[in-house]
Amino acid sequence: QGQLVESGGGLVQAGGSLSLSCAVSGSIFSINRMGWYRQAPGKQRELVAAITPGGSTNYADSVNGRFTISRDNAKRTMYLQMNSLKVEDTAVYYCNTEPSRATYWGQGTQVTVSS
């Protein structure tokens, strides 16, 4: 088992940047592909970026070139650097394994991008 805690969200103007962190307890971090997800109001939760234990990454088309996912295996922490933010990036952001597991969903962190 493990626990994931997201942090770093906030309010930013369009074009700005934010950095999110996901602290992971337990053994899941070192052996699992991990992902950042988001859920906007009235929409389904979607995967925006994923990273393997070895550091290979992939991104949703909507964030490719603007977001960067990374991980520090020693610190059991995953990061999401978000640049050139758009209003449509407004959502609650979550971290989880990829594919996700219900038991690992946390509170998420709110990202609000104003125009």
JSON list of C-alpha atoms in Angstrom, two decimals:
[
{"chain": "A", "resi": 1, "resn": "GLN", "atom": "CA", "xyz": [0.00, 0.00, 0.00]},
{"chain": "A", "resi": 2, "resn": "GLY", "atom": "CA", "xyz": [0.97, 3.63, -0.29]},
{"chain": "A", "resi": 3, "resn": "GLN", "atom": "CA", "xyz": [-0.22, 7.16, 0.03]},
{"chain": "A", "resi": 4, "resn": "LEU", "atom": "CA", "xyz": [0.12, 10.00, -2.45]},
{"chain": "A", "resi": 5, "resn": "VAL", "atom": "CA", "xyz": [-0.08, 13.68, -1.49]},
{"chain": "A", "resi": 6, "resn": "GLU", "atom": "CA", "xyz": [-0.24, 16.42, -4.10]},
{"chain": "A", "resi": 7, "resn": "SER", "atom": "CA", "xyz": [0.86, 20.00, -3.51]},
{"chain": "A", "resi": 8, "resn": "GLY", "atom": "CA", "xyz": [1.81, 23.15, -5.38]},
{"chain": "A", "resi": 9, "resn": "GLY", "atom": "CA", "xyz": [-1.41, 24.26, -6.99]},
{"chain": "A", "resi": 10, "resn": "GLY", "atom": "CA", "xyz": [-2.66, 27.82, -7.00]},
{"chain": "A", "resi": 11, "resn": "LEU", "atom": "CA", "xyz": [-3.95, 30.72, -9.03]},
{"chain": "A", "resi": 12, "resn": "VAL", "atom": "CA", "xyz": [-1.90, 31.96, -11.97]},
{"chain": "A", "resi": 13, "resn": "GLN", "atom": "CA", "xyz": [-2.50, 34.15, -15.00]},
{"chain": "A", "resi": 14, "resn": "ALA", "atom": "CA", "xyz": [-2.56, 32.67, -18.46]},
{"chain": "A", "resi": 15, "resn": "GLY", "atom": "CA", "xyz": [0.95, 32.30, -19.77]},
{"chain": "A", "resi": 16, "resn": "GLY", "atom": "CA", "xyz": [2.34, 31.74, -16.31]},
{"chain": "A", "resi": 17, "resn": "SER", "atom": "CA", "xyz": [3.93, 28.70, -14.69]},
{"chain": "A", "resi": 18, "resn": "LEU", "atom": "CA", "xyz": [3.30, 26.41, -11.73]},
{"chain": "A", "resi": 19, "resn": "SER", "atom": "CA", "xyz": [5.11, 23.41, -10.35]},
{"chain": "A", "resi": 20, "resn": "LEU", "atom": "CA", "xyz": [3.28, 20.53, -8.71]},
{"chain": "A", "resi": 21, "resn": "SER", "atom": "CA", "xyz": [4.73, 17.89, -6.42]},
{"chain": "A", "resi": 22, "resn": "CYS", "atom": "CA", "xyz": [3.51, 14.42, -5.47]},
{"chain": "A", "resi": 23, "resn": "ALA", "atom": "CA", "xyz": [5.02, 12.84, -2.38]},
{"chain": "A", "resi": 24, "resn": "VAL", "atom": "CA", "xyz": [4.64, 9.06, -2.32]},
{"chain": "A", "resi": 25, "resn": "SER", "atom": "CA", "xyz": [4.91, 6.78, 0.67]},
{"chain": "A", "resi": 26, "resn": "GLY", "atom": "CA", "xyz": [5.28, 3.04, 0.48]},
{"chain": "A", "resi": 27, "resn": "SER", "atom": "CA", "xyz": [6.96, 0.88, -2.12]},
{"chain": "A", "resi": 28, "resn": "ILE", "atom": "CA", "xyz": [4.74, 1.70, -5.07]},
{"chain": "A", "resi": 29, "resn": "PHE", "atom": "CA", "xyz": [6.87, 4.56, -6.34]},
{"chain": "A", "resi": 30, "resn": "SER", "atom": "CA", "xyz": [9.97, 2.63, -7.29]},
{"chain": "A", "resi": 31, "resn": "ILE", "atom": "CA", "xyz": [8.20, -0.12, -9.17]},
{"chain": "A", "resi": 32, "resn": "ASN", "atom": "CA", "xyz": [5.38, 1.65, -10.91]},
{"chain": "A", "resi": 33, "resn": "ARG", "atom": "CA", "xyz": [4.79, 3.88, -13.86]},
{"chain": "A", "resi": 34, "resn": "MET", "atom": "CA", "xyz": [3.32, 7.05, -12.35]},
{"chain": "A", "resi": 35, "resn": "GLY", "atom": "CA", "xyz": [1.02, 9.67, -13.79]},
{"chain": "A", "resi": 36, "resn": "TRP", "atom": "CA", "xyz": [-0.44, 13.11, -13.34]},
{"chain": "A", "resi": 37, "resn": "TYR", "atom": "CA", "xyz": [-4.15, 13.37, -13.97]},
{"chain": "A", "resi": 38, "resn": "ARG", "atom": "CA", "xyz": [-6.58, 16.27, -13.96]},
{"chain": "A", "resi": 39, "resn": "GLN", "atom": "CA", "xyz": [-10.30, 16.79, -13.72]},
{"chain": "A", "resi": 40, "resn": "ALA", "atom": "CA", "xyz": [-11.94, 19.99, -14.84]},
{"chain": "A", "resi": 41, "resn": "PRO", "atom": "CA", "xyz": [-15.47, 20.92, -13.74]},
{"chain": "A", "resi": 42, "resn": "GLY", "atom": "CA", "xyz": [-18.03, 18.87, -15.59]},
{"chain": "A", "resi": 43, "resn": "LYS", "atom": "CA", "xyz": [-15.41, 16.73, -17.30]},
{"chain": "A", "resi": 44, "resn": "GLN", "atom": "CA", "xyz": [-13.97, 13.28, -16.81]},
{"chain": "A", "resi": 45, "resn": "ARG", "atom": "CA", "xyz": [-10.60, 12.85, -15.19]},
{"chain": "A", "resi": 46, "resn": "GLU", "atom": "CA", "xyz": [-7.86, 12.55, -17.78]},
{"chain": "A", "resi": 47, "resn": "LEU", "atom": "CA", "xyz": [-4.22, 11.50, -17.82]},
{"chain": "A", "resi": 48, "resn": "VAL", "atom": "CA", "xyz": [-1.96, 14.40, -18.76]},
{"chain": "A", "resi": 49, "resn": "ALA", "atom": "CA", "xyz": [1.51, 12.92, -18.29]},
{"chain": "A", "resi": 50, "resn": "ALA", "atom": "CA", "xyz": [3.17, 9.67, -17.24]},
{"chain": "A", "resi": 51, "resn": "ILE", "atom": "CA", "xyz": [6.67, 8.54, -16.35]},
{"chain": "A", "resi": 52, "resn": "THR", "atom": "CA", "xyz": [8.26, 5.12, -15.93]},
{"chain": "A", "resi": 53, "resn": "PRO", "atom": "CA", "xyz": [10.68, 4.24, -13.10]},
{"chain": "A", "resi": 54, "resn": "GLY", "atom": "CA", "xyz": [13.46, 4.67, -15.63]},
{"chain": "A", "resi": 55, "resn": "GLY", "atom": "CA", "xyz": [12.33, 8.14, -16.63]},
{"chain": "A", "resi": 56, "resn": "SER", "atom": "CA", "xyz": [10.60, 7.58, -19.96]},
{"chain": "A", "resi": 57, "resn": "THR", "atom": "CA", "xyz": [7.75, 10.02, -20.39]},
{"chain": "A", "resi": 58, "resn": "ASN", "atom": "CA", "xyz": [4.65, 10.60, -22.44]},
{"chain": "A", "resi": 59, "resn": "TYR", "atom": "CA", "xyz": [2.15, 13.43, -22.56]},
{"chain": "A", "resi": 60, "resn": "ALA", "atom": "CA", "xyz": [-1.36, 14.19, -23.64]},
{"chain": "A", "resi": 61, "resn": "ASP", "atom": "CA", "xyz": [-1.44, 16.18, -26.85]},
{"chain": "A", "resi": 62, "resn": "SER", "atom": "CA", "xyz": [-3.04, 19.11, -25.03]},
{"chain": "A", "resi": 63, "resn": "VAL", "atom": "CA", "xyz": [0.00, 19.64, -22.77]},
{"chain": "A", "resi": 64, "resn": "ASN", "atom": "CA", "xyz": [2.85, 18.32, -24.88]},
{"chain": "A", "resi": 65, "resn": "GLY", "atom": "CA", "xyz": [5.60, 20.90, -25.12]},
{"chain": "A", "resi": 66, "resn": "ARG", "atom": "CA", "xyz": [4.26, 22.92, -22.17]},
{"chain": "A", "resi": 67, "resn": "PHE", "atom": "CA", "xyz": [4.32, 20.45, -19.26]},
{"chain": "A", "resi": 68, "resn": "THR", "atom": "CA", "xyz": [7.28, 18.41, -18.02]},
{"chain": "A", "resi": 69, "resn": "ILE", "atom": "CA", "xyz": [6.93, 15.40, -15.75]},
{"chain": "A", "resi": 70, "resn": "SER", "atom": "CA", "xyz": [9.87, 14.21, -13.67]},
{"chain": "A", "resi": 71, "resn": "ARG", "atom": "CA", "xyz": [10.58, 12.03, -10.68]},
{"chain": "A", "resi": 72, "resn": "ASP", "atom": "CA", "xyz": [13.16, 11.74, -7.94]},
{"chain": "A", "resi": 73, "resn": "ASN", "atom": "CA", "xyz": [13.24, 8.09, -6.96]},
{"chain": "A", "resi": 74, "resn": "ALA", "atom": "CA", "xyz": [15.40, 8.74, -3.89]},
{"chain": "A", "resi": 75, "resn": "LYS", "atom": "CA", "xyz": [12.89, 11.27, -2.56]},
{"chain": "A", "resi": 76, "resn": "ARG", "atom": "CA", "xyz": [9.87, 9.26, -3.75]},
{"chain": "A", "resi": 77, "resn": "THR", "atom": "CA", "xyz": [8.54, 12.43, -5.29]},
{"chain": "A", "resi": 78, "resn": "MET", "atom": "CA", "xyz": [7.10, 13.18, -8.70]},
{"chain": "A", "resi": 79, "resn": "TYR", "atom": "CA", "xyz": [6.86, 16.63, -10.22]},
{"chain": "A", "resi": 80, "resn": "LEU", "atom": "CA", "xyz": [4.89, 18.39, -12.92]},
{"chain": "A", "resi": 81, "resn": "GLN", "atom": "CA", "xyz": [6.32, 21.62, -14.27]},
{"chain": "A", "resi": 82, "resn": "MET", "atom": "CA", "xyz": [3.60, 23.50, -16.08]},
{"chain": "A", "resi": 83, "resn": "ASN", "atom": "CA", "xyz": [4.55, 26.38, -18.37]},
{"chain": "A", "resi": 84, "resn": "SER", "atom": "CA", "xyz": [2.57, 28.56, -20.75]},
{"chain": "A", "resi": 85, "resn": "LEU", "atom": "CA", "xyz": [-0.56, 27.77, -18.80]},
{"chain": "A", "resi": 86, "resn": "LYS", "atom": "CA", "xyz": [-3.92, 28.25, -20.48]},
{"chain": "A", "resi": 87, "resn": "VAL", "atom": "CA", "xyz": [-7.36, 28.88, -19.03]},
{"chain": "A", "resi": 88, "resn": "GLU", "atom": "CA", "xyz": [-8.34, 25.39, -20.17]},
{"chain": "A", "resi": 89, "resn": "ASP", "atom": "CA", "xyz": [-5.66, 23.92, -17.89]},
{"chain": "A", "resi": 90, "resn": "THR", "atom": "CA", "xyz": [-7.83, 24.87, -14.92]},
{"chain": "A", "resi": 91, "resn": "ALA", "atom": "CA", "xyz": [-8.60, 21.66, -13.01]},
{"chain": "A", "resi": 92, "resn": "VAL", "atom": "CA", "xyz": [-7.89, 19.65, -9.91]},
{"chain": "A", "resi": 93, "resn": "TYR", "atom": "CA", "xyz": [-4.63, 17.79, -10.49]},
{"chain": "A", "resi": 94, "resn": "TYR", "atom": "CA", "xyz": [-3.99, 14.35, -9.03]},
{"chain": "A", "resi": 95, "resn": "CYS", "atom": "CA", "xyz": [-1.15, 11.88, -9.04]},
{"chain": "A", "resi": 96, "resn": "ASN", "atom": "CA", "xyz": [-1.56, 8.14, -9.16]},
{"chain": "A", "resi": 97, "resn": "THR", "atom": "CA", "xyz": [-0.02, 5.08, -10.68]},
{"chain": "A", "resi": 98, "resn": "GLU", "atom": "CA", "xyz": [-0.55, 4.61, -14.41]},
{"chain": "A", "resi": 99, "resn": "PRO", "atom": "CA", "xyz": [-2.87, 2.86, -14.94]},
{"chain": "A", "resi": 100, "resn": "SER", "atom": "CA", "xyz": [-4.57, 4.38, -11.93]},
{"chain": "A", "resi": 101, "resn": "ARG", "atom": "CA", "xyz": [-5.76, 2.50, -8.87]},
{"chain": "A", "resi": 102, "resn": "ALA", "atom": "CA", "xyz": [-8.80, 3.64, -6.92]},
{"chain": "A", "resi": 103, "resn": "THR", "atom": "CA", "xyz": [-7.10, 3.22, -3.58]},
{"chain": "A", "resi": 104, "resn": "TYR", "atom": "CA", "xyz": [-4.46, 5.83, -4.41]},
{"chain": "A", "resi": 105, "resn": "TRP", "atom": "CA", "xyz": [-6.64, 8.81, -5.31]},
{"chain": "A", "resi": 106, "resn": "GLY", "atom": "CA", "xyz": [-5.93, 11.69, -2.94]},
{"chain": "A", "resi": 107, "resn": "GLN", "atom": "CA", "xyz": [-7.40, 15.15, -2.47]},
{"chain": "A", "resi": 108, "resn": "GLY", "atom": "CA", "xyz": [-5.61, 16.61, -5.46]},
{"chain": "A", "resi": 109, "resn": "THR", "atom": "CA", "xyz": [-4.41, 20.17, -5.81]},
{"chain": "A", "resi": 110, "resn": "GLN", "atom": "CA", "xyz": [-6.40, 22.93, -7.49]},
{"chain": "A", "resi": 111, "resn": "VAL", "atom": "CA", "xyz": [-4.86, 24.79, -10.42]},
{"chain": "A", "resi": 112, "resn": "THR", "atom": "CA", "xyz": [-6.74, 27.85, -11.59]},
{"chain": "A", "resi": 113, "resn": "VAL", "atom": "CA", "xyz": [-5.59, 29.80, -14.64]},
{"chain": "A", "resi": 114, "resn": "SER", "atom": "CA", "xyz": [-7.15, 33.21, -15.12]},
{"chain": "A", "resi": 115, "resn": "SER", "atom": "CA", "xyz": [-7.41, 35.08, -18.41]}
]
